[in-house]
Each structure stands twice: as C-alpha cells, then as structure tokens.
Amino acid sequence: MKFKLAGISLLALAVCTQAMTQENINSIKINGLQRVERETALSYAGINTSKPVSTSELNLALKRLYDTGLFSDISFDTKGNT
C-alpha cells in the first residue's frame, strides 16, 4: 500500500570537509512525515551520520526516496558549521 505525503523536507546539518564535495553529516532532521516512520525514510535514503556524503550520494538518496512512491515533495538543505 502506497502512502502519499503532502511534503517531506530532509534537513541535513553538515560541516564541509576542506573544499571537497564530501560533507560530514552531524545530524539529520526530517519534517513532514505523516505515515512513514523516520527510520524507514532514512533507510530508503541510505544516508546516515556515520560517514561523509557527496553531492552525488545525496542525489542518489533523493532518487531512492522518490522511487518508493511514498513521498511527493523532498528537499535536502545543508547548514554548514551547525
């Protein structure tokens, strides 16, 4: 059974490592979940705070979330030094 959400916004708080495209994620905030558990969304995204994430990995996470058909609006925002 598929659930549609009005919107989901993933806010990945990150600290840039040097001038590279890899970022260390300190925390992940998810807003707007209505019928999907936070851990389920993170599992589908395939990102976590244990390793640096590149822009291409964030794009792949976005695609994986859309491919589930569970989400109608997804965005990633990074906040450096937070």
Tab-separated table of N, CA and C in Angstrom:
chain	number	residue	atom	x	y	z
A	1	MET	N	0.833	-1.168	0.000
A	1	MET	CA	0.000	0.000	0.000
A	1	MET	C	0.883	1.239	0.000
A	2	LYS	N	0.626	2.143	-0.898
A	2	LYS	CA	1.444	3.333	-1.009
A	2	LYS	C	0.800	4.491	-0.265
A	3	PHE	N	1.623	5.262	0.396
A	3	PHE	CA	1.160	6.440	1.109
A	3	PHE	C	1.753	7.669	0.436
A	4	LYS	N	0.950	8.653	0.206
A	4	LYS	CA	1.431	9.915	-0.343
A	4	LYS	C	1.516	10.926	0.785
A	5	LEU	N	2.576	11.665	0.816
A	5	LEU	CA	2.750	12.695	1.821
A	5	LEU	C	2.565	14.061	1.192
A	6	ALA	N	2.054	14.975	1.960
A	6	ALA	CA	1.943	16.354	1.486
A	6	ALA	C	3.332	16.906	1.234
A	7	GLY	N	4.269	16.546	2.028
A	7	GLY	CA	5.637	17.016	1.803
A	7	GLY	C	6.592	16.432	2.815
A	8	ILE	N	7.811	16.263	2.397
A	8	ILE	CA	8.872	15.843	3.306
A	8	ILE	C	10.068	16.725	3.020
A	9	SER	N	10.667	17.176	4.043
A	9	SER	CA	11.849	18.008	3.887
A	9	SER	C	12.944	17.419	4.746
A	10	LEU	N	14.011	16.967	4.131
A	10	LEU	CA	15.148	16.453	4.871
A	10	LEU	C	16.131	17.585	5.054
A	11	LEU	N	16.481	17.845	6.264
A	11	LEU	CA	17.436	18.887	6.560
A	11	LEU	C	18.677	18.205	7.103
A	12	ALA	N	19.699	18.139	6.287
A	12	ALA	CA	20.944	17.512	6.704
A	12	ALA	C	21.895	18.599	7.176
A	13	LEU	N	22.146	18.630	8.457
A	13	LEU	CA	23.062	19.609	9.021
A	13	LEU	C	24.476	19.084	8.834
A	14	ALA	N	25.292	19.828	8.081
A	14	ALA	CA	26.590	19.309	7.691
A	14	ALA	C	27.713	20.303	7.950
A	15	VAL	N	28.890	19.763	8.052
A	15	VAL	CA	30.099	20.555	8.134
A	15	VAL	C	30.981	20.131	6.977
A	16	CYS	N	31.356	21.084	6.128
A	16	CYS	CA	32.175	20.776	4.956
A	16	CYS	C	33.575	20.361	5.391
A	17	THR	N	34.115	19.359	4.726
A	17	THR	CA	35.480	18.946	4.961
A	17	THR	C	36.330	19.486	3.830
A	18	GLN	N	37.173	20.435	4.148
A	18	GLN	CA	38.027	21.134	3.206
A	18	GLN	C	37.180	21.729	2.101
A	19	ALA	N	37.673	21.754	0.872
A	19	ALA	CA	36.913	22.316	-0.242
A	19	ALA	C	36.339	21.210	-1.111
A	20	MET	N	36.253	20.006	-0.575
A	20	MET	CA	35.783	18.854	-1.333
A	20	MET	C	34.260	18.819	-1.355
A	21	THR	N	33.715	17.948	-2.196
A	21	THR	CA	32.268	17.817	-2.280
A	21	THR	C	31.725	16.851	-1.235
A	22	GLN	N	32.596	16.258	-0.442
A	22	GLN	CA	32.165	15.365	0.633
A	22	GLN	C	31.847	16.192	1.870
A	23	GLU	N	30.776	15.840	2.557
A	23	GLU	CA	30.390	16.538	3.775
A	23	GLU	C	30.159	15.536	4.891
A	24	ASN	N	30.575	15.910	6.090
A	24	ASN	CA	30.262	15.109	7.268
A	24	ASN	C	28.894	15.546	7.759
A	25	ILE	N	28.013	14.616	7.934
A	25	ILE	CA	26.670	14.933	8.416
A	25	ILE	C	26.655	14.761	9.927
A	26	ASN	N	26.340	15.857	10.620
A	26	ASN	CA	26.256	15.805	12.081
A	26	ASN	C	24.903	15.303	12.547
A	27	SER	N	23.851	15.701	11.865
A	27	SER	CA	22.511	15.251	12.233
A	27	SER	C	21.589	15.354	11.029
A	28	ILE	N	20.510	14.621	11.087
A	28	ILE	CA	19.520	14.622	10.010
A	28	ILE	C	18.164	14.909	10.629
A	29	LYS	N	17.524	15.961	10.155
A	29	LYS	CA	16.170	16.291	10.608
A	29	LYS	C	15.204	16.004	9.475
A	30	ILE	N	14.080	15.426	9.800
A	30	ILE	CA	13.055	15.132	8.801
A	30	ILE	C	11.770	15.822	9.230
A	31	ASN	N	11.219	16.620	8.346
A	31	ASN	CA	9.969	17.331	8.610
A	31	ASN	C	8.880	16.828	7.679
A	32	GLY	N	7.657	16.776	8.160
A	32	GLY	CA	6.512	16.489	7.306
A	32	GLY	C	6.108	15.036	7.164
A	33	LEU	N	6.774	14.126	7.856
A	33	LEU	CA	6.363	12.721	7.766
A	33	LEU	C	4.998	12.546	8.403
A	34	GLN	N	4.127	11.840	7.702
A	34	GLN	CA	2.794	11.601	8.229
A	34	GLN	C	2.507	10.116	8.405
A	35	ARG	N	2.915	9.309	7.455
A	35	ARG	CA	2.573	7.882	7.514
A	35	ARG	C	3.779	6.966	7.389
A	36	VAL	N	4.948	7.547	7.377
A	36	VAL	CA	6.179	6.775	7.271
A	36	VAL	C	7.035	7.114	8.482
A	37	GLU	N	7.601	6.106	9.107
A	37	GLU	CA	8.462	6.329	10.264
A	37	GLU	C	9.776	6.969	9.825
A	38	ARG	N	10.370	7.733	10.712
A	38	ARG	CA	11.633	8.417	10.440
A	38	ARG	C	12.707	7.420	10.000
A	39	GLU	N	12.856	6.328	10.740
A	39	GLU	CA	13.876	5.328	10.423
A	39	GLU	C	13.634	4.681	9.060
A	40	THR	N	12.382	4.532	8.676
A	40	THR	CA	12.056	3.983	7.361
A	40	THR	C	12.531	4.927	6.270
A	41	ALA	N	12.258	6.214	6.426
A	41	ALA	CA	12.694	7.206	5.441
A	41	ALA	C	14.215	7.234	5.343
A	42	LEU	N	14.900	7.192	6.476
A	42	LEU	CA	16.362	7.182	6.465
A	42	LEU	C	16.900	5.919	5.812
A	43	SER	N	16.243	4.806	6.052
A	43	SER	CA	16.654	3.550	5.438
A	43	SER	C	16.529	3.613	3.919
A	44	TYR	N	15.412	4.125	3.436
A	44	TYR	CA	15.226	4.280	1.991
A	44	TYR	C	16.267	5.226	1.400
A	45	ALA	N	16.571	6.307	2.112
A	45	ALA	CA	17.535	7.291	1.616
A	45	ALA	C	18.942	6.704	1.560
A	46	GLY	N	19.263	5.861	2.519
A	46	GLY	CA	20.580	5.234	2.528
A	46	GLY	C	21.701	6.151	2.991
A	47	ILE	N	21.362	7.218	3.705
A	47	ILE	CA	22.390	8.102	4.246
A	47	ILE	C	22.276	8.121	5.762
A	48	ASN	N	23.417	8.354	6.417
A	48	ASN	CA	23.412	8.438	7.873
A	48	ASN	C	24.569	9.312	8.333
A	49	THR	N	24.737	9.430	9.617
A	49	THR	CA	25.764	10.307	10.166
A	49	THR	C	27.108	9.616	10.379
A	50	SER	N	27.253	8.389	9.944
A	50	SER	CA	28.481	7.643	10.219
A	50	SER	C	29.592	7.850	9.192
A	51	LYS	N	29.280	8.451	8.043
A	51	LYS	CA	30.324	8.646	7.031
A	51	LYS	C	30.031	9.896	6.204
A	52	PRO	N	31.080	10.470	5.600
A	52	PRO	CA	30.883	11.639	4.735
A	52	PRO	C	30.000	11.294	3.538
A	53	VAL	N	29.264	12.288	3.056
A	53	VAL	CA	28.342	12.103	1.934
A	53	VAL	C	28.673	13.120	0.855
A	54	SER	N	28.719	12.664	-0.388
A	54	SER	CA	28.977	13.558	-1.516
A	54	SER	C	27.664	14.062	-2.096
A	55	THR	N	27.769	15.065	-2.937
A	55	THR	CA	26.594	15.602	-3.613
A	55	THR	C	25.916	14.526	-4.443
A	56	SER	N	26.702	13.693	-5.114
A	56	SER	CA	26.110	12.632	-5.935
A	56	SER	C	25.386	11.601	-5.065
A	57	GLU	N	25.897	11.340	-3.861
A	57	GLU	CA	25.208	10.412	-2.953
A	57	GLU	C	23.895	11.009	-2.453
A	58	LEU	N	23.863	12.325	-2.217
A	58	LEU	CA	22.610	12.980	-1.832
A	58	LEU	C	21.601	12.911	-2.966
A	59	ASN	N	22.072	13.105	-4.199
A	59	ASN	CA	21.176	13.000	-5.354
A	59	ASN	C	20.627	11.588	-5.496
A	60	LEU	N	21.466	10.593	-5.246
A	60	LEU	CA	21.017	9.198	-5.303
A	60	LEU	C	19.998	8.915	-4.193
A	61	ALA	N	20.219	9.469	-3.010
A	61	ALA	CA	19.262	9.309	-1.908
A	61	ALA	C	17.918	9.925	-2.279
A	62	LEU	N	17.952	11.083	-2.906
A	62	LEU	CA	16.731	11.749	-3.364
A	62	LEU	C	15.980	10.861	-4.350
A	63	LYS	N	16.707	10.285	-5.302
A	63	LYS	CA	16.091	9.397	-6.298
A	63	LYS	C	15.481	8.163	-5.632
A	64	ARG	N	16.226	7.577	-4.682
A	64	ARG	CA	15.704	6.388	-3.987
A	64	ARG	C	14.407	6.701	-3.251
A	65	LEU	N	14.338	7.858	-2.605
A	65	LEU	CA	13.116	8.236	-1.886
A	65	LEU	C	11.951	8.431	-2.844
A	66	TYR	N	12.178	9.143	-3.958
A	66	TYR	CA	11.105	9.326	-4.944
A	66	TYR	C	10.673	7.990	-5.543
A	67	ASP	N	11.639	7.102	-5.788
A	67	ASP	CA	11.330	5.805	-6.400
A	67	ASP	C	10.425	4.930	-5.530
A	68	THR	N	10.375	5.174	-4.231
A	68	THR	CA	9.490	4.392	-3.366
A	68	THR	C	8.026	4.706	-3.639
A	69	GLY	N	7.752	5.900	-4.179
A	69	GLY	CA	6.376	6.322	-4.409
A	69	GLY	C	5.670	6.784	-3.142
A	70	LEU	N	6.409	6.874	-2.038
A	70	LEU	CA	5.820	7.256	-0.758
A	70	LEU	C	5.853	8.758	-0.497
A	71	PHE	N	6.651	9.473	-1.252
A	71	PHE	CA	6.872	10.888	-0.975
A	71	PHE	C	6.527	11.738	-2.189
A	72	SER	N	5.920	12.891	-1.934
A	72	SER	CA	5.535	13.765	-3.041
A	72	SER	C	6.411	15.006	-3.146
A	73	ASP	N	7.127	15.362	-2.091
A	73	ASP	CA	7.972	16.553	-2.116
A	73	ASP	C	9.160	16.318	-1.201
A	74	ILE	N	10.353	16.343	-1.767
A	74	ILE	CA	11.558	16.066	-1.000
A	74	ILE	C	12.582	17.143	-1.303
A	75	SER	N	13.256	17.612	-0.272
A	75	SER	CA	14.361	18.541	-0.495
A	75	SER	C	15.429	18.307	0.562
A	76	PHE	N	16.674	18.557	0.183
A	76	PHE	CA	17.801	18.471	1.097
A	76	PHE	C	18.350	19.875	1.271
A	77	ASP	N	18.607	20.251	2.493
A	77	ASP	CA	19.246	21.527	2.786
A	77	ASP	C	20.417	21.241	3.706
A	78	THR	N	21.550	21.855	3.432
A	78	THR	CA	22.696	21.693	4.316
A	78	THR	C	22.978	23.012	5.014
A	79	LYS	N	23.358	22.918	6.246
A	79	LYS	CA	23.731	24.079	7.048
A	79	LYS	C	25.140	23.832	7.572
A	80	GLY	N	26.102	24.579	7.079
A	80	GLY	CA	27.483	24.392	7.490
A	80	GLY	C	27.759	24.913	8.887
A	81	ASN	N	28.693	24.273	9.567
A	81	ASN	CA	29.141	24.671	10.899
A	81	ASN	C	28.012	24.760	11.915
A	82	THR	N	27.010	23.906	11.788
A	82	THR	CA	25.890	23.918	12.731
A	82	THR	C	25.817	22.599	13.480
